[in-house]
């Protein structure tokens, strides 16, 4: 188990170091990185951590800031999964909505007090840093809200302007630039 966790940690750290935080990656790449992180947490929590991904196939190619989801999942684990004796579930949903990408990160924890928080300043450093990064990438052209708590826990709702790029156009940018 220890060897497995060290390998998983090494893979995640390698990805973190190889990907510049000011770079955009496809949502698919972002989810692959997230799964590296979750493998580590799964080793730690075992059956207490349940994960669900529901990603619309068309959403996978949309570009998002690198490592934008990991702090949100880390926050959910810290506040929703770890304190619960039976653990809980974290779900990641994504779909296209007109000219926007919608991402929701849901957990089964107790959440924070209040309802529909707009994250100008947040209760945690990870959430605040995420909002700051989104602001740097998109200006005022994004939505980041904490929704809940409700019967099923807390939801982080993100709405980003649609940005797609194919592998071919990436190659053209590299070769042409």
mmCIF file of C-alpha atoms in Angstrom:
data_model
loop_
_atom_site.group_PDB
_atom_site.id
_atom_site.type_symbol
_atom_site.label_atom_id
_atom_site.label_comp_id
_atom_site.label_asym_id
_atom_site.label_seq_id
_atom_site.Cartn_x
_atom_site.Cartn_y
_atom_site.Cartn_z
ATOM 1 C CA UNK A 1 0.000 0.000 0.000
ATOM 2 C CA UNK A 2 2.808 2.386 0.879
ATOM 3 C CA UNK A 3 4.629 1.683 -2.390
ATOM 4 C CA UNK A 4 1.418 2.197 -4.358
ATOM 5 C CA UNK A 5 0.757 5.516 -2.634
ATOM 6 C CA UNK A 6 4.325 6.723 -3.278
ATOM 7 C CA UNK A 7 3.978 5.928 -6.992
ATOM 8 C CA UNK A 8 0.609 7.713 -7.133
ATOM 9 C CA UNK A 9 2.005 10.732 -5.296
ATOM 10 C CA UNK A 10 4.982 10.785 -7.644
ATOM 11 C CA UNK A 11 2.683 10.720 -10.701
ATOM 12 C CA UNK A 12 0.562 13.556 -9.342
ATOM 13 C CA UNK A 13 3.573 15.692 -8.382
ATOM 14 C CA UNK A 14 5.132 15.107 -11.795
ATOM 15 C CA UNK A 15 1.912 16.273 -13.464
ATOM 16 C CA UNK A 16 1.756 19.304 -11.145
ATOM 17 C CA UNK A 17 5.323 20.313 -11.979
ATOM 18 C CA UNK A 18 4.902 19.709 -15.721
ATOM 19 C CA UNK A 19 1.776 21.859 -15.985
ATOM 20 C CA UNK A 20 2.113 25.599 -15.587
ATOM 21 C CA UNK A 21 -0.707 27.082 -13.463
ATOM 22 C CA UNK A 22 -1.103 29.898 -15.995
ATOM 23 C CA UNK A 23 -1.658 27.384 -18.806
ATOM 24 C CA UNK A 24 -4.980 26.027 -20.024
ATOM 25 C CA UNK A 25 -5.541 22.317 -20.546
ATOM 26 C CA UNK A 26 -8.509 20.367 -21.850
ATOM 27 C CA UNK A 27 -11.101 19.398 -19.266
ATOM 28 C CA UNK A 28 -10.185 15.785 -20.058
ATOM 29 C CA UNK A 29 -6.542 16.438 -19.057
ATOM 30 C CA UNK A 30 -7.713 18.260 -15.937
ATOM 31 C CA UNK A 31 -9.869 15.284 -14.953
ATOM 32 C CA UNK A 32 -6.954 12.892 -15.564
ATOM 33 C CA UNK A 33 -4.852 14.962 -13.133
ATOM 34 C CA UNK A 34 -7.729 14.998 -10.681
ATOM 35 C CA UNK A 35 -7.937 11.209 -10.839
ATOM 36 C CA UNK A 36 -4.207 10.978 -9.999
ATOM 37 C CA UNK A 37 -4.907 13.033 -6.873
ATOM 38 C CA UNK A 38 -8.020 10.988 -6.058
ATOM 39 C CA UNK A 39 -6.067 7.728 -6.291
ATOM 40 C CA UNK A 40 -3.942 8.996 -3.413
ATOM 41 C CA UNK A 41 -7.003 9.963 -1.380
ATOM 42 C CA UNK A 42 -8.708 6.660 -2.213
ATOM 43 C CA UNK A 43 -5.737 4.845 -0.689
ATOM 44 C CA UNK A 44 -6.145 6.975 2.416
ATOM 45 C CA UNK A 45 -9.937 6.745 2.803
ATOM 46 C CA UNK A 46 -10.750 3.431 1.102
ATOM 47 C CA UNK A 47 -14.491 2.737 1.021
ATOM 48 C CA UNK A 48 -15.215 5.976 2.894
ATOM 49 C CA UNK A 49 -14.603 7.968 -0.322
ATOM 50 C CA UNK A 50 -17.005 7.426 -3.207
ATOM 51 C CA UNK A 51 -16.484 9.294 -6.489
ATOM 52 C CA UNK A 52 -18.785 9.910 -9.424
ATOM 53 C CA UNK A 53 -17.982 11.586 -12.747
ATOM 54 C CA UNK A 54 -20.660 12.612 -15.228
ATOM 55 C CA UNK A 55 -18.925 14.507 -18.034
ATOM 56 C CA UNK A 56 -20.696 15.341 -21.281
ATOM 57 C CA UNK A 57 -18.360 14.101 -24.061
ATOM 58 C CA UNK A 58 -18.444 17.476 -25.869
ATOM 59 C CA UNK A 59 -17.250 19.211 -22.682
ATOM 60 C CA UNK A 60 -14.012 17.203 -22.555
ATOM 61 C CA UNK A 61 -12.232 19.306 -25.205
ATOM 62 C CA UNK A 62 -12.977 22.653 -23.548
ATOM 63 C CA UNK A 63 -9.899 24.421 -22.192
ATOM 64 C CA UNK A 64 -9.791 25.223 -18.475
ATOM 65 C CA UNK A 65 -7.032 26.549 -16.200
ATOM 66 C CA UNK A 66 -4.614 23.782 -15.246
ATOM 67 C CA UNK A 67 -5.231 22.243 -11.794
ATOM 68 C CA UNK A 68 -8.352 24.336 -11.179
ATOM 69 C CA UNK A 69 -10.437 21.456 -9.782
ATOM 70 C CA UNK A 70 -7.937 19.841 -7.405
ATOM 71 C CA UNK A 71 -8.288 22.458 -4.608
ATOM 72 C CA UNK A 72 -12.088 22.086 -4.785
ATOM 73 C CA UNK A 73 -11.870 18.312 -4.365
ATOM 74 C CA UNK A 74 -9.279 18.715 -1.610
ATOM 75 C CA UNK A 75 -11.679 21.077 0.173
ATOM 76 C CA UNK A 76 -14.563 18.602 -0.171
ATOM 77 C CA UNK A 77 -12.425 15.808 1.238
ATOM 78 C CA UNK A 78 -11.261 17.947 4.165
ATOM 79 C CA UNK A 79 -14.698 19.274 5.135
ATOM 80 C CA UNK A 80 -17.168 16.654 3.879
ATOM 81 C CA UNK A 81 -15.472 13.252 3.746
ATOM 82 C CA UNK A 82 -12.827 13.270 6.511
ATOM 83 C CA UNK A 83 -15.109 14.383 9.390
ATOM 84 C CA UNK A 84 -17.922 11.968 8.469
ATOM 85 C CA UNK A 85 -17.622 8.589 10.177
ATOM 86 C CA UNK A 86 -19.058 6.820 7.120
ATOM 87 C CA UNK A 87 -17.251 9.115 4.672
ATOM 88 C CA UNK A 88 -19.224 10.364 1.729
ATOM 89 C CA UNK A 89 -19.477 10.977 -1.973
ATOM 90 C CA UNK A 90 -17.983 13.612 -4.250
ATOM 91 C CA UNK A 91 -19.467 14.079 -7.710
ATOM 92 C CA UNK A 92 -18.101 16.050 -10.642
ATOM 93 C CA UNK A 93 -20.533 17.020 -13.397
ATOM 94 C CA UNK A 94 -19.780 18.974 -16.542
ATOM 95 C CA UNK A 95 -21.767 19.970 -19.603
ATOM 96 C CA UNK A 96 -21.935 22.579 -22.318
ATOM 97 C CA UNK A 97 -24.597 25.238 -21.875
ATOM 98 C CA UNK A 98 -24.765 27.506 -24.908
ATOM 99 C CA UNK A 99 -21.418 29.328 -25.108
ATOM 100 C CA UNK A 100 -20.378 28.212 -21.619
ATOM 101 C CA UNK A 101 -18.917 25.243 -19.811
ATOM 102 C CA UNK A 102 -20.685 24.348 -16.575
ATOM 103 C CA UNK A 103 -18.839 22.375 -13.909
ATOM 104 C CA UNK A 104 -20.375 21.289 -10.617
ATOM 105 C CA UNK A 105 -18.498 19.693 -7.747
ATOM 106 C CA UNK A 106 -20.915 18.208 -5.211
ATOM 107 C CA UNK A 107 -20.274 16.566 -1.876
ATOM 108 C CA UNK A 108 -22.451 14.913 0.740
ATOM 109 C CA UNK A 109 -21.067 16.947 3.657
ATOM 110 C CA UNK A 110 -22.797 19.491 5.864
ATOM 111 C CA UNK A 111 -21.617 22.493 3.834
ATOM 112 C CA UNK A 112 -21.260 26.007 5.215
ATOM 113 C CA UNK A 113 -23.900 28.295 6.618
ATOM 114 C CA UNK A 114 -25.987 30.350 4.232
ATOM 115 C CA UNK A 115 -27.134 29.774 0.691
ATOM 116 C CA UNK A 116 -25.815 30.654 -2.801
ATOM 117 C CA UNK A 117 -22.572 32.344 -1.786
ATOM 118 C CA UNK A 118 -20.841 34.415 -4.421
ATOM 119 C CA UNK A 119 -17.130 33.868 -3.972
ATOM 120 C CA UNK A 120 -15.550 37.302 -3.955
ATOM 121 C CA UNK A 121 -13.783 36.297 -0.793
ATOM 122 C CA UNK A 122 -14.214 32.812 0.525
ATOM 123 C CA UNK A 123 -14.136 30.853 3.726
ATOM 124 C CA UNK A 124 -10.969 28.990 2.723
ATOM 125 C CA UNK A 125 -7.635 29.709 1.090
ATOM 126 C CA UNK A 126 -8.125 27.029 -1.583
ATOM 127 C CA UNK A 127 -11.483 28.472 -2.635
ATOM 128 C CA UNK A 128 -10.151 32.038 -2.578
ATOM 129 C CA UNK A 129 -7.140 31.036 -4.684
ATOM 130 C CA UNK A 130 -9.445 29.302 -7.164
ATOM 131 C CA UNK A 131 -11.580 32.439 -7.482
ATOM 132 C CA UNK A 132 -8.463 34.583 -7.917
ATOM 133 C CA UNK A 133 -7.205 32.291 -10.682
ATOM 134 C CA UNK A 134 -10.571 32.305 -12.453
ATOM 135 C CA UNK A 135 -10.605 36.095 -12.256
ATOM 136 C CA UNK A 136 -7.097 36.255 -13.741
ATOM 137 C CA UNK A 137 -8.129 33.980 -16.640
ATOM 138 C CA UNK A 138 -11.630 35.293 -17.350
ATOM 139 C CA UNK A 139 -11.951 38.761 -15.775
ATOM 140 C CA UNK A 140 -15.596 39.109 -14.778
ATOM 141 C CA UNK A 141 -16.775 36.608 -17.403
ATOM 142 C CA UNK A 142 -17.289 33.600 -15.107
ATOM 143 C CA UNK A 143 -19.507 32.429 -12.260
ATOM 144 C CA UNK A 144 -18.252 30.697 -9.098
ATOM 145 C CA UNK A 145 -20.863 29.988 -6.445
ATOM 146 C CA UNK A 146 -21.177 27.869 -3.345
ATOM 147 C CA UNK A 147 -24.662 26.403 -3.261
ATOM 148 C CA UNK A 148 -26.030 24.704 -0.208
ATOM 149 C CA UNK A 149 -26.026 23.154 2.158
ATOM 150 C CA UNK A 150 -29.051 21.098 1.295
ATOM 151 C CA UNK A 151 -30.165 17.520 1.919
ATOM 152 C CA UNK A 152 -27.410 16.213 -0.343
ATOM 153 C CA UNK A 153 -24.559 18.475 0.824
ATOM 154 C CA UNK A 154 -22.648 21.305 -0.791
ATOM 155 C CA UNK A 155 -22.281 22.210 -4.481
ATOM 156 C CA UNK A 156 -19.659 24.393 -6.127
ATOM 157 C CA UNK A 157 -21.068 25.777 -9.374
ATOM 158 C CA UNK A 158 -18.674 27.110 -12.024
ATOM 159 C CA UNK A 159 -19.670 28.625 -15.370
ATOM 160 C CA UNK A 160 -16.861 29.493 -17.795
ATOM 161 C CA UNK A 161 -16.838 30.933 -21.307
ATOM 162 C CA UNK A 162 -16.444 28.216 -23.913
ATOM 163 C CA UNK A 163 -12.913 27.734 -25.219
ATOM 164 C CA UNK A 164 -12.136 24.755 -27.440
ATOM 165 C CA UNK A 165 -8.915 23.846 -29.121
ATOM 166 C CA UNK A 166 -8.034 20.711 -31.054
ATOM 167 C CA UNK A 167 -4.686 18.958 -30.965
ATOM 168 C CA UNK A 168 -4.134 20.078 -34.562
ATOM 169 C CA UNK A 169 -4.607 23.748 -33.723
ATOM 170 C CA UNK A 170 -2.236 23.296 -30.752
ATOM 171 C CA UNK A 171 0.398 21.946 -33.157
ATOM 172 C CA UNK A 172 -0.182 24.871 -35.525
ATOM 173 C CA UNK A 173 0.279 27.342 -32.677
ATOM 174 C CA UNK A 174 3.525 25.693 -31.627
ATOM 175 C CA UNK A 175 4.879 25.380 -35.164
ATOM 176 C CA UNK A 176 3.694 28.824 -36.224
ATOM 177 C CA UNK A 177 4.641 30.676 -33.081
#
